Every structure is written in structure tokens, then in C-alpha cells.
Short mmCIF file of C-alpha atoms in Angstrom, two decimals:
data_model
loop_
_atom_site.label_atom_id
_atom_site.label_comp_id
_atom_site.label_asym_id
_atom_site.label_seq_id
_atom_site.Cartn_x
_atom_site.Cartn_y
_atom_site.Cartn_z
CA MET A 1 0.26 -0.14 -0.01
CA LEU A 2 0.97 3.39 -0.87
CA PRO A 3 1.64 6.17 1.69
CA SER A 4 -1.34 8.30 1.77
CA PHE A 5 0.28 11.42 1.44
CA LEU A 6 0.46 11.10 -2.09
CA HIS A 7 -3.43 10.98 -2.17
CA HIS A 8 -4.24 13.23 0.37
CA ASP A 9 -2.93 17.01 1.17
CA THR A 10 -2.84 16.02 4.69
CA PRO A 11 0.13 16.27 7.45
CA SER A 12 2.55 13.42 7.10
CA ARG A 13 3.93 12.01 9.60
CA ALA A 14 6.48 9.83 7.45
CA LEU A 15 7.62 13.05 5.55
CA THR A 16 7.90 15.00 9.08
CA LEU A 17 9.89 11.98 10.70
CA LEU A 18 12.41 12.00 7.59
CA TYR A 19 12.72 15.38 6.34
CA GLY A 20 12.09 17.51 9.61
CA ASP A 21 8.57 20.25 10.27
CA ASP A 22 9.47 22.83 7.83
CA PRO A 23 6.15 23.38 5.75
CA SER A 24 8.14 24.37 2.59
CA GLN A 25 10.27 21.16 2.69
CA LEU A 26 7.40 18.68 3.81
CA SER A 27 5.73 20.96 0.47
CA ALA A 28 8.26 19.83 -2.16
CA GLN A 29 9.40 16.38 -0.56
CA ARG A 30 5.42 15.39 -0.77
CA ALA A 31 6.06 16.80 -4.48
CA ARG A 32 8.91 15.18 -5.36
CA TYR A 33 7.40 11.37 -4.47
CA ILE A 34 4.20 12.48 -6.47
CA SER A 35 6.62 13.16 -9.21
CA VAL A 36 8.18 9.92 -8.59
CA VAL A 37 5.25 7.98 -8.18
CA ASP A 38 3.82 9.73 -11.86
CA HIS A 39 6.86 9.00 -13.44
CA PHE A 40 6.54 5.08 -12.43
CA VAL A 41 2.60 5.31 -13.97
CA GLN A 42 3.57 6.99 -17.16
CA ARG A 43 6.98 4.20 -17.44
CA PHE A 44 4.80 1.11 -16.25
CA GLY A 45 1.77 1.96 -16.79
CA THR A 46 0.60 1.18 -13.31
CA GLU A 47 1.10 2.35 -9.46
CA PRO A 48 4.22 1.23 -7.63
CA THR A 49 3.33 -0.93 -4.82
CA HIS A 50 5.88 0.16 -2.42
CA ILE A 51 7.95 3.55 -2.06
CA TYR A 52 11.39 3.37 -0.09
CA SER A 53 13.89 5.36 0.94
CA SER A 54 17.32 5.25 1.62
CA PRO A 55 19.81 7.91 2.83
CA GLY A 56 23.09 9.72 2.47
CA ARG A 57 25.53 9.61 5.30
CA CYS A 58 28.10 12.19 6.70
CA GLU A 59 31.18 11.39 8.76
CA LEU A 60 31.99 12.48 11.80
CA GLY A 61 34.73 11.09 12.90
CA GLY A 62 36.94 8.25 12.40
CA ASN A 63 38.52 9.04 8.75
CA HIS A 64 39.88 6.13 7.36
CA THR A 65 40.05 4.12 10.24
CA ASP A 66 37.40 1.31 9.46
CA HIS A 67 39.43 -0.61 7.71
CA ASN A 68 42.55 -1.39 10.13
CA GLY A 69 39.72 -2.15 12.87
CA GLY A 70 38.98 1.13 13.91
CA LEU A 71 36.55 3.72 15.42
CA VAL A 72 34.08 5.48 13.58
CA LEU A 73 31.27 8.52 14.26
CA ALA A 74 28.70 9.10 11.31
CA THR A 75 25.31 10.14 10.67
CA THR A 76 22.35 9.30 7.77
CA ILE A 77 21.40 12.96 6.44
CA ASN A 78 18.18 14.17 4.87
CA LEU A 79 19.43 13.71 1.28
CA ASP A 80 18.14 10.46 0.01
CA VAL A 81 17.59 8.03 -2.39
CA ILE A 82 13.69 7.53 -3.16
CA ALA A 83 12.26 4.62 -5.43
CA ALA A 84 8.88 4.00 -6.42
CA VAL A 85 9.23 -0.08 -6.82
CA SER A 86 7.00 -3.34 -8.24
CA PRO A 87 7.81 -6.92 -8.49
CA CYS A 88 7.41 -8.50 -11.42
CA GLU A 89 7.47 -11.99 -13.07
CA GLU A 90 10.04 -11.42 -15.82
CA GLN A 91 13.68 -12.18 -14.35
CA ALA A 92 15.60 -8.65 -14.63
CA PHE A 93 15.69 -5.51 -13.35
CA THR A 94 14.23 -2.55 -15.23
CA VAL A 95 15.14 0.85 -13.75
CA TYR A 96 14.55 4.12 -15.11
CA SER A 97 16.20 7.15 -13.25
CA SER A 98 15.60 10.82 -13.35
CA GLY A 99 18.14 12.40 -15.60
CA TYR A 100 18.25 9.35 -17.60
CA GLU A 101 15.70 8.71 -20.63
CA SER A 102 16.16 5.06 -21.27
CA PRO A 103 15.97 2.79 -18.53
CA PHE A 104 18.87 0.23 -17.37
CA HIS A 105 17.91 -3.31 -17.84
CA ILE A 106 19.84 -5.80 -16.13
CA SER A 107 18.45 -9.36 -16.56
CA LEU A 108 18.91 -11.95 -13.48
CA ALA A 109 19.52 -14.93 -16.36
CA SER A 110 23.38 -13.79 -15.76
CA LEU A 111 25.28 -12.25 -12.18
CA LEU A 112 28.63 -12.36 -13.00
CA PRO A 113 30.58 -9.13 -13.79
CA ASN A 114 30.32 -6.92 -17.15
CA HIS A 115 32.40 -3.97 -16.67
CA ALA A 116 31.43 -2.93 -20.28
CA GLU A 117 27.79 -2.03 -18.80
CA HIS A 118 26.93 1.26 -16.50
CA GLN A 119 27.57 1.82 -13.55
CA THR A 120 24.48 1.70 -12.33
CA CYS A 121 23.83 -2.20 -13.66
CA GLN A 122 27.01 -3.18 -12.09
CA LEU A 123 26.01 -2.37 -8.83
CA PHE A 124 22.46 -3.74 -9.45
CA ARG A 125 23.81 -6.92 -10.49
CA GLY A 126 26.30 -7.29 -7.92
CA VAL A 127 23.95 -6.80 -5.25
CA ALA A 128 21.47 -9.28 -6.95
CA ALA A 129 24.52 -11.73 -7.32
CA GLY A 130 25.42 -11.13 -3.63
CA PHE A 131 21.67 -12.56 -2.84
CA ASP A 132 21.88 -15.46 -5.14
CA ALA A 133 25.64 -16.63 -3.29
CA ARG A 134 24.16 -17.36 -0.50
CA GLY A 135 21.30 -19.22 -1.41
CA TYR A 136 18.68 -16.09 -1.06
CA ARG A 137 16.04 -15.58 -3.89
CA VAL A 138 16.52 -12.67 -6.56
CA GLY A 139 13.03 -11.86 -8.39
CA GLY A 140 12.41 -9.52 -10.67
CA LEU A 141 11.86 -5.63 -10.33
CA ARG A 142 10.62 -2.29 -12.09
CA VAL A 143 11.86 0.73 -10.52
CA TYR A 144 11.48 4.27 -10.88
CA LEU A 145 14.84 6.22 -8.97
CA GLN A 146 15.20 10.07 -8.21
CA SER A 147 18.18 11.01 -5.90
CA ASP A 148 19.16 14.02 -4.01
CA VAL A 149 22.25 12.45 -2.67
CA LEU A 150 25.21 13.85 -4.45
CA PHE A 151 27.31 12.16 -6.57
CA ALA A 152 31.21 11.91 -6.06
CA SER A 153 30.69 14.12 -3.23
CA GLY A 154 31.58 11.52 -0.01
CA LEU A 155 27.66 11.01 0.90
CA SER A 156 27.73 7.62 -0.01
CA SER A 157 25.65 7.23 -3.06
CA SER A 158 26.43 3.96 -4.33
CA ALA A 159 25.97 2.87 -0.86
CA ALA A 160 22.58 4.07 -0.37
CA LEU A 161 21.58 2.62 -3.63
CA GLU A 162 23.57 -0.77 -2.51
CA ILE A 163 21.07 -0.91 0.78
CA LEU A 164 18.28 0.40 -1.12
CA LEU A 165 18.22 -2.36 -3.33
CA ALA A 166 19.04 -4.91 -0.50
CA THR A 167 16.21 -4.07 1.38
CA ILE A 168 13.69 -4.24 -1.11
CA MET A 169 15.08 -7.37 -1.97
CA ASN A 170 15.12 -8.73 1.26
CA ASP A 171 11.57 -7.32 1.86
CA LEU A 172 9.77 -8.14 -1.19
CA TYR A 173 11.79 -11.91 -1.86
CA ASN A 174 13.19 -13.24 1.14
CA HIS A 175 10.32 -12.31 4.06
CA SER A 176 12.52 -9.82 5.60
CA SER A 177 14.99 -12.63 6.79
CA LEU A 178 18.38 -10.75 6.26
CA ASP A 179 19.66 -8.95 8.84
CA LEU A 180 21.63 -5.38 8.66
CA ARG A 181 25.04 -7.25 9.06
CA GLU A 182 23.49 -9.36 5.46
CA LEU A 183 22.40 -6.56 3.91
CA ALA A 184 25.88 -4.46 4.36
CA ALA A 185 28.15 -7.22 3.42
CA ILE A 186 26.19 -7.74 -0.25
CA GLY A 187 26.65 -3.94 -0.74
CA GLN A 188 30.14 -4.41 -0.09
CA GLU A 189 31.02 -7.06 -1.95
CA ALA A 190 28.95 -5.70 -5.04
CA GLU A 191 31.66 -2.56 -4.58
CA HIS A 192 34.52 -5.16 -4.52
CA ILE A 193 33.72 -7.69 -7.33
CA PHE A 194 31.66 -5.30 -9.27
CA TRP A 195 33.39 -1.99 -9.03
CA ARG A 196 36.92 -3.09 -8.07
CA LYS A 197 36.42 -0.23 -5.41
CA PRO A 198 37.78 -1.17 -1.79
CA VAL A 199 35.20 -0.31 0.62
CA GLY A 200 34.56 -0.85 4.09
CA LEU A 201 31.20 -1.69 5.60
CA LEU A 202 30.58 1.62 7.41
CA ASP A 203 29.03 3.41 4.73
CA GLN A 204 25.93 0.17 4.22
CA LEU A 205 25.90 -0.10 8.15
CA THR A 206 25.28 3.54 9.04
CA ILE A 207 22.34 3.68 6.10
CA GLY A 208 20.96 0.82 7.09
CA THR A 209 21.09 2.07 10.69
CA GLY A 210 20.05 5.86 10.98
CA GLY A 211 20.94 8.68 12.85
CA VAL A 212 24.42 9.34 14.35
CA VAL A 213 25.86 5.85 15.13
CA HIS A 214 29.39 5.29 16.94
CA MET A 215 31.31 1.78 15.54
CA SER A 216 33.76 -0.15 16.16
CA PHE A 217 35.21 -2.18 13.31
CA GLN A 218 37.50 -4.37 16.05
CA GLU A 219 35.61 -7.79 14.86
CA SER A 220 35.55 -6.83 11.16
CA GLU A 221 33.20 -9.67 10.62
CA ASN A 222 30.54 -8.29 13.09
CA PRO A 223 30.99 -5.10 13.81
CA TYR A 224 29.60 -3.29 17.13
CA ILE A 225 27.27 -0.35 16.50
CA GLU A 226 25.93 2.26 18.76
CA PRO A 227 23.03 4.65 17.80
CA LEU A 228 23.13 7.69 19.35
CA SER A 229 20.55 9.99 20.31
CA VAL A 230 22.20 13.20 18.59
CA GLU A 231 20.93 16.19 17.10
CA PHE A 232 22.75 19.39 16.19
CA GLU A 233 20.20 22.17 15.89
CA PRO A 234 18.98 21.81 19.55
CA HIS A 235 22.42 22.79 20.02
CA GLY A 236 22.03 25.65 18.07
CA TYR A 237 24.45 24.28 15.41
CA GLU A 238 23.94 23.02 11.81
CA LEU A 239 25.81 20.50 9.32
CA LEU A 240 26.73 22.45 6.07
CA LEU A 241 28.38 20.44 3.32
CA VAL A 242 30.75 22.10 0.51
CA ASN A 243 31.72 20.87 -2.21
CA PRO A 244 34.55 23.35 -3.81
CA GLY A 245 34.76 21.43 -7.13
CA GLY A 246 37.04 18.37 -6.46
CA ASP A 247 35.53 14.89 -7.76
CA HIS A 248 37.03 11.81 -5.97
CA ALA A 249 34.92 9.05 -8.66
CA GLN A 250 38.60 8.42 -9.92
CA LEU A 251 40.55 8.44 -7.61
CA THR A 252 40.69 4.84 -6.10
CA ALA A 253 44.27 4.17 -6.30
CA ASP A 254 44.94 6.89 -3.51
CA TYR A 255 41.74 5.02 -1.63
CA ARG A 256 43.73 1.89 -2.05
CA GLN A 257 47.23 3.27 -1.20
CA ILE A 258 45.65 4.56 2.85
CA PRO A 259 44.75 0.99 4.32
CA GLU A 260 47.34 -0.60 2.07
CA GLU A 261 49.93 1.72 3.74
CA MET A 262 48.64 1.52 7.35
CA MET A 263 48.64 -2.72 7.10
CA SER A 264 51.96 -2.36 5.85
CA VAL A 265 52.93 -0.73 9.28
CA ALA A 266 50.85 -3.81 11.09
CA LYS A 267 52.83 -6.62 8.99
CA PHE A 268 56.22 -5.55 10.04
CA PHE A 269 55.00 -6.24 13.46
CA GLY A 270 53.36 -9.30 12.09
CA ARG A 271 49.59 -8.65 12.23
CA GLU A 272 47.39 -7.96 9.46
CA ARG A 273 45.89 -4.09 11.08
CA LEU A 274 46.62 -1.79 12.52
CA ILE A 275 44.28 -2.28 15.80
CA GLU A 276 46.06 -5.11 16.72
CA ILE A 277 49.16 -3.37 17.48
CA GLU A 278 49.80 -0.32 20.28
CA GLU A 279 51.06 3.24 18.95
CA ALA A 280 54.09 3.25 21.51
CA ASP A 281 55.09 0.12 19.42
CA VAL A 282 55.33 2.59 16.01
CA ILE A 283 56.78 5.50 18.14
CA ARG A 284 60.01 2.74 19.37
CA ARG A 285 60.72 1.16 16.18
CA LEU A 286 60.48 4.42 14.56
CA PRO A 287 63.82 4.11 12.69
CA GLU A 288 62.98 0.93 11.31
CA LEU A 289 59.67 1.38 10.50
CA ARG A 290 60.72 4.52 8.39
CA ARG A 291 63.32 2.63 6.43
CA SER A 292 60.79 -0.61 5.84
CA VAL A 293 57.43 1.53 4.53
CA GLY A 294 58.66 4.72 4.72
CA ASP A 295 57.41 8.22 5.88
CA ARG A 296 54.09 8.55 4.84
CA ALA A 297 52.53 5.03 6.13
CA VAL A 298 54.40 5.65 9.13
CA LEU A 299 52.27 9.10 9.20
CA ARG A 300 48.76 7.39 8.59
CA SER A 301 49.20 5.17 10.88
CA LEU A 302 49.97 8.18 13.66
CA HIS A 303 46.43 9.17 12.46
CA PHE A 304 44.83 6.29 12.84
CA PHE A 305 45.31 5.97 16.71
CA GLU A 306 44.97 9.52 17.31
CA GLU A 307 41.74 9.34 15.50
CA ASN A 308 40.46 6.53 17.35
CA HIS A 309 41.18 8.64 21.03
CA ARG A 310 39.36 11.48 19.09
CA VAL A 311 36.15 9.42 18.22
CA GLU A 312 35.82 8.17 21.81
CA ARG A 313 36.43 11.27 22.99
CA GLN A 314 33.92 12.71 20.47
CA VAL A 315 31.25 10.09 21.59
CA ARG A 316 31.28 11.22 25.48
CA SER A 317 31.29 15.39 24.23
CA LEU A 318 28.13 14.55 22.56
CA LEU A 319 26.80 11.97 25.13
CA ASP A 320 27.42 14.84 27.50
CA GLY A 321 26.14 17.95 25.54
CA ASP A 322 29.24 19.58 25.51
CA MET A 323 29.83 21.21 22.30
CA GLY A 324 32.43 23.14 22.70
CA GLU A 325 34.35 19.98 22.99
CA PHE A 326 32.80 18.18 19.88
CA LEU A 327 34.06 20.89 18.06
CA SER A 328 37.17 21.29 18.98
CA LEU A 329 37.71 17.44 17.83
CA VAL A 330 36.41 17.66 15.08
CA ARG A 331 38.53 20.19 14.03
CA ALA A 332 41.63 18.24 15.33
CA SER A 333 40.36 15.37 13.04
CA GLY A 334 40.17 17.11 9.90
CA SER A 335 43.53 18.76 10.58
CA SER A 336 45.35 15.08 11.33
CA SER A 337 43.79 13.89 7.88
CA TRP A 338 45.47 16.61 5.96
CA ARG A 339 48.70 16.60 7.68
CA PHE A 340 49.38 12.73 9.12
CA LEU A 341 46.77 10.79 6.86
CA GLN A 342 47.44 13.16 3.36
CA ASN A 343 44.25 12.86 1.69
CA VAL A 344 43.12 16.59 1.16
CA PHE A 345 44.39 16.47 -2.37
CA ASP A 346 45.71 14.44 -5.73
CA PRO A 347 49.11 14.41 -5.26
CA THR A 348 49.41 13.77 -8.67
CA TYR A 349 47.97 17.03 -9.42
CA PRO A 350 49.05 19.35 -6.72
CA ASP A 351 47.91 22.87 -8.30
CA ALA A 352 44.71 21.52 -7.83
CA GLN A 353 43.71 21.67 -4.28
CA PRO A 354 39.83 22.77 -3.97
CA LEU A 355 39.48 21.02 -0.90
CA GLY A 356 42.42 22.68 0.87
CA VAL A 357 41.25 26.42 -0.17
CA ALA A 358 37.87 25.43 1.17
CA LEU A 359 39.56 24.50 4.34
CA ALA A 360 41.32 27.22 4.30
CA LEU A 361 38.82 29.91 3.93
CA ALA A 362 36.61 27.90 6.83
CA GLU A 363 39.46 28.19 9.01
CA LEU A 364 39.82 31.98 8.47
CA GLN A 365 35.57 33.26 8.62
CA THR A 366 35.58 30.99 12.06
CA ASN A 367 38.73 32.88 13.15
CA GLN A 368 37.77 36.47 11.73
CA LEU A 369 34.10 35.87 13.43
CA ARG A 370 35.21 34.56 16.61
CA LEU A 371 32.98 31.30 16.31
CA SER A 372 33.05 27.70 18.47
CA SER A 373 32.67 25.90 14.45
CA ALA A 374 34.06 22.91 13.06
CA TYR A 375 35.47 22.08 9.29
CA ARG A 376 37.08 19.64 8.18
CA ILE A 377 37.45 16.96 5.29
CA HIS A 378 34.31 14.76 4.47
CA GLY A 379 34.71 10.81 3.75
CA GLY A 380 37.46 9.82 1.67
CA GLY A 381 38.97 13.02 0.27
CA PHE A 382 41.05 13.60 -2.25
CA GLY A 383 38.55 15.12 -3.90
CA GLY A 384 34.71 15.57 -2.56
CA THR A 385 33.76 17.89 -0.05
CA ILE A 386 34.20 19.30 2.97
CA LEU A 387 31.95 19.46 6.42
CA LEU A 388 31.71 22.68 8.47
CA ILE A 389 29.48 22.36 11.59
CA VAL A 390 28.86 26.04 12.05
CA PRO A 391 25.95 27.69 14.43
CA ILE A 392 22.44 28.20 12.79
CA SER A 393 22.37 32.17 13.06
CA PHE A 394 25.95 32.33 11.24
CA VAL A 395 24.91 29.56 8.51
CA ARG A 396 23.75 32.21 5.97
CA LEU A 397 27.21 33.87 6.13
CA TYR A 398 29.28 30.66 5.56
CA GLU A 399 26.91 29.94 2.88
CA LEU A 400 27.60 33.36 1.15
CA GLU A 401 31.43 33.03 0.97
CA MET A 402 31.49 29.52 0.17
CA SER A 403 29.32 30.27 -2.73
CA GLU A 404 31.00 33.39 -3.76
CA ALA A 405 34.27 31.52 -3.91
CA PHE A 406 32.95 28.18 -5.51
CA GLY A 407 29.63 29.01 -7.37
CA GLU A 408 26.07 29.46 -5.99
CA GLN A 409 25.54 25.37 -5.97
CA ALA A 410 28.44 24.29 -3.46
CA CYS A 411 26.51 24.70 -0.42
CA HIS A 412 24.10 22.22 1.13
CA ARG A 413 22.43 22.51 4.37
CA LEU A 414 22.09 19.06 6.26
CA ARG A 415 20.34 17.63 9.21
CA VAL A 416 20.47 14.36 10.80
CA ARG A 417 17.89 11.90 9.65
CA GLN A 418 17.11 9.09 12.61
CA PHE A 419 16.16 6.54 10.32
CA GLY A 420 17.76 4.18 7.59
CA CYS A 421 16.47 2.78 4.49
CA VAL A 422 12.92 2.45 5.14
CA ASP A 423 9.73 1.49 3.49
CA VAL A 424 7.95 4.76 3.49
CA SER A 425 4.33 3.22 4.13
CA GLU A 426 5.82 1.17 6.86
CA LEU A 427 7.15 4.65 8.65
CA GLU A 428 3.97 6.45 8.26
CA ARG A 429 2.32 3.54 9.63
CA LEU A 430 3.96 3.58 13.03
CA GLY A 431 1.55 6.12 14.15
CA ALA A 432 2.01 7.96 17.40
CA PRO A 433 4.37 8.38 19.96
CA VAL A 434 7.34 8.72 18.12
CA VAL A 435 9.56 5.29 17.87
CA SER A 436 13.19 5.50 16.85
CA SER A 437 14.52 4.40 13.78
CA ARG A 438 15.47 0.93 15.54
CA SER A 439 11.52 0.42 15.68
CA VAL A 440 11.31 0.91 12.19
CA LEU A 441 14.40 -1.38 11.40
CA LEU A 442 12.16 -4.61 13.71
CA ARG A 443 8.86 -3.86 11.33
CA THR A 444 11.07 -3.43 8.27
CA SER A 445 14.34 -5.44 7.52
CA ARG A 446 13.25 -7.69 10.91
CA CYS A 447 16.53 -6.68 12.20
CA ARG A 448 16.99 -7.70 16.16
CA ILE A 449 19.49 -5.09 18.14
CA ALA A 450 20.91 -7.59 21.29
CA SER A 451 22.83 -5.88 24.19
CA SER A 452 26.50 -6.94 23.92
CA LEU A 453 28.91 -5.13 26.47
CA ARG A 454 32.70 -5.37 25.45
CA PRO A 455 35.48 -6.04 28.12
CA CYS A 456 35.65 -2.19 28.55
CA GLY A 457 32.54 -1.57 29.35
CA ALA A 458 31.78 0.72 26.38
CA ARG A 459 28.03 1.04 25.32
CA PHE A 460 27.75 -0.98 21.81
CA ILE A 461 25.41 -3.12 20.36
CA ARG A 462 25.40 -5.86 18.26
CA TRP A 463 23.18 -6.64 15.04
CA ALA A 464 21.72 -10.34 14.91
CA ARG A 465 19.58 -12.23 12.95
CA ALA A 466 15.81 -12.21 14.71
CA PRO A 467 13.24 -14.94 14.33
CA THR A 468 11.39 -15.05 11.63
CA ALA A 469 8.44 -14.56 13.42
CA CYS A 470 9.27 -11.12 15.03
#
């Protein structure tokens, strides 16, 4: 059943939960959903049976730490991919996407990689292959997509699509029997095998969970997740994403070098990942390490250890409501990424450093205004975007200066979204009172959250498969 707001111009609980309570935003989102349904009807001749929303994500702390078993702080945001969907008997995905006149047609008869086809087809084929390889059912779909998640900007547009399709396949063909960990692994494999892109599970797990989440990847096959009840607006701050014109889509080799160089330090000590060694050991063996793996690898390993400490302190500051401390740690994370991790620009083209210019401008603006604000590289780096956390009353000033420097479309206001990938009809049917995104996951993805304390007493939770009857 489709959400009632498509047919009746009444206040929509689902839209409010996903996009906030600003009337103009709610009106624009309602029009957006109606447009997606209308396009579906025009292409396929019938109404869709479901509408899904899959958000982008923002990284708040833990830059390039997940692949070495570290800690990360991330959040889902109000920019999302929405999809009108119906199952079909044809063993194929027929996917229309706004901005493309012709559909993407993915036959399910062959689920092998085909690197000659469009990237969207590769990604969808990869997700289907992941279900099939695990013995789950794969079936045909008719889909119309519209995405507000900026491409090649560090907001994880690819992971949003992966979790979107994986959730749809899980719900419509597999009785919602897969848990979030399996869905995330399927998305990760799709990028590894079909895109040849080395990614971790951070993006997929964040998008599947929803809200601000603190994660540990020490157990790489079964990460721990701690959802935090955090929003920035009540503290007087807003997230601002700035795109200065750098594109990270073609920088896979640069990304790959970061985990490889970090792991080379671990292997010097006979280990696989940095989480298995101590920072003090790196300092103690510094002369030998420099000769063996090089200075950049050493610096990147030092970033890893310090970034882990920062994430722990970021979480404590958020739980304590200490925004001043939190913002200071975000700035320190950005500084470490620039100096130690060295992912602010592509070293092959040193004359092009748009992210560095944007960070410098943000720092100058913050110092001149004498504000408590934060700025840092966002996501993988090298290209893409920077993230600012600024007082709400000064957001417009930051927007004006950044827009003058990088163009009118450079700035995007963001807010924390408390829900991961969801069937919007399910979200609308929840009714009052407000429930957490984890409750939505219980109903839409049949995931169960079970308490699980680590030896240190950190407040983490583990995703585990729920009984199919839940």
C-alpha cells in the first residue's frame, strides 16, 4: 500500500520523520514523491506497490579508520534516494532514473561481473549476485529512482543505492529474513567485485541503521554499533556541506593506498591491521619502520591511533552535551587528515587543491568571526567535499562566502535523519508516539538489537538475525 500523503494533502508523519517539520520542505518532498510515482506510472502503466527511501551519510569522526579495525562516528542525513517499486515476473530489473531517458535493464539470467555496462547496472547486478550466492531468492523488479544524494561527494551515493536495492529484495522476495549485517556485506561485495573499489562496511551499516552511530570495526566480520540520540539543531548548530569542485570518483588508487600503507605498518610487527598493535610500538621502532615502509605509511598509522582516541572523546562529549569539546575534536580530526593522513588533494596534481582552499577559507572565516565552529575533510578525501558545523545564526554568512568562492551550488544544508533505509509506507503506519529508527528496522528488515558489552564496558550493541516470526 502506498503512503496516504500521495493521495491526500494532509500532514504526513512519514515525511516529517524523514525531512523535519519545515512546511516548505514538506511541501517540496511531497511533490517529489508524487513526481516519482507519476513517472513510474508513465513508464510501466500501473502504480507502484512500494516506495522506499535510502539516505546518504555524513562522517563526523574516524577518517579512514574502519578498514584497520578502528572506531567511527557517522550519521545519516536528510538527502536520500527514493524509489517507486513493484515486483514483476520477468527475471530482470528494469530501472528508470531521473536524468536518464532510457532505462537500465539488468537480466538476472547472468549475475557475473560485466565491466562494460553502466555502473548502475553493475551495482544492481552485484547486489543480486550477493543474494543468489547466499542461497536467497532473487526476483524481477520495476523501479523508478530519484536521488538527492550528491554523486562523488563523500555522501555514499553508491552505498545508498546498494542498501536500497538490498532492502527491497529482502522485503519483497525474502520475507525480510536477512539482517543488516548481511545486507551491508552484500553491498560491500557489489563494490569490491563489480566496481573493483576497496570499501569497508561503514557506509552500508550507517545507512541501514539511521541516526548518529558510533561503530567499532575491531571484529571486522561482526562490527559493533552504538546508536546515539543526537541532533545538532537543539544545540544551536547546523551541518553544512561544501563542494568546492573536487571529484573523487576517479581516485580509487589513492584510496587503496591508505589502508595498504596502514596495514604495511601492522605487518612490520607480524599483524594484519593497526588495531592489533600499539601506538607506542610504532614510536619505539620508528627508525626501522621508516626504512621499511616509508614516512607516509608511518604518518598514516599515527593518524589512525590518534583518530581512534578522538572518536572516543567525541562520543563522550556528545553524550555530555559538550558541543565546544566536540567541535574542537572535529577540527583536530580535520587537521590530522590533512597533515598525517594526507588525503586533502591528489598528489599527482598538486596545483589543484580545491578542498585545501575550502578548508583554509572556513578556518579564516571562523577565526575572523571568533566562533566555535568546526571544519574538516569529509569522507574519503582527495576530492569531494568538506563538512562544516556552524552556529545556525551564522550559516548564511558561511554560505555566502563559500558560494562566492566556489559557485552558487557549492553549499548544502544538512540535518541528522534518525531513520535508515525504510519502506515509507511502513514508516507512515507507525503512528504516534514517535519511535526510534531501530523500531522501524524491526518492522521493515526484521533486525534485532541485542545488548552486548565489550570487556572495557563500552556501550555497544550487536546486530544479530532475529527469528523470522518477529
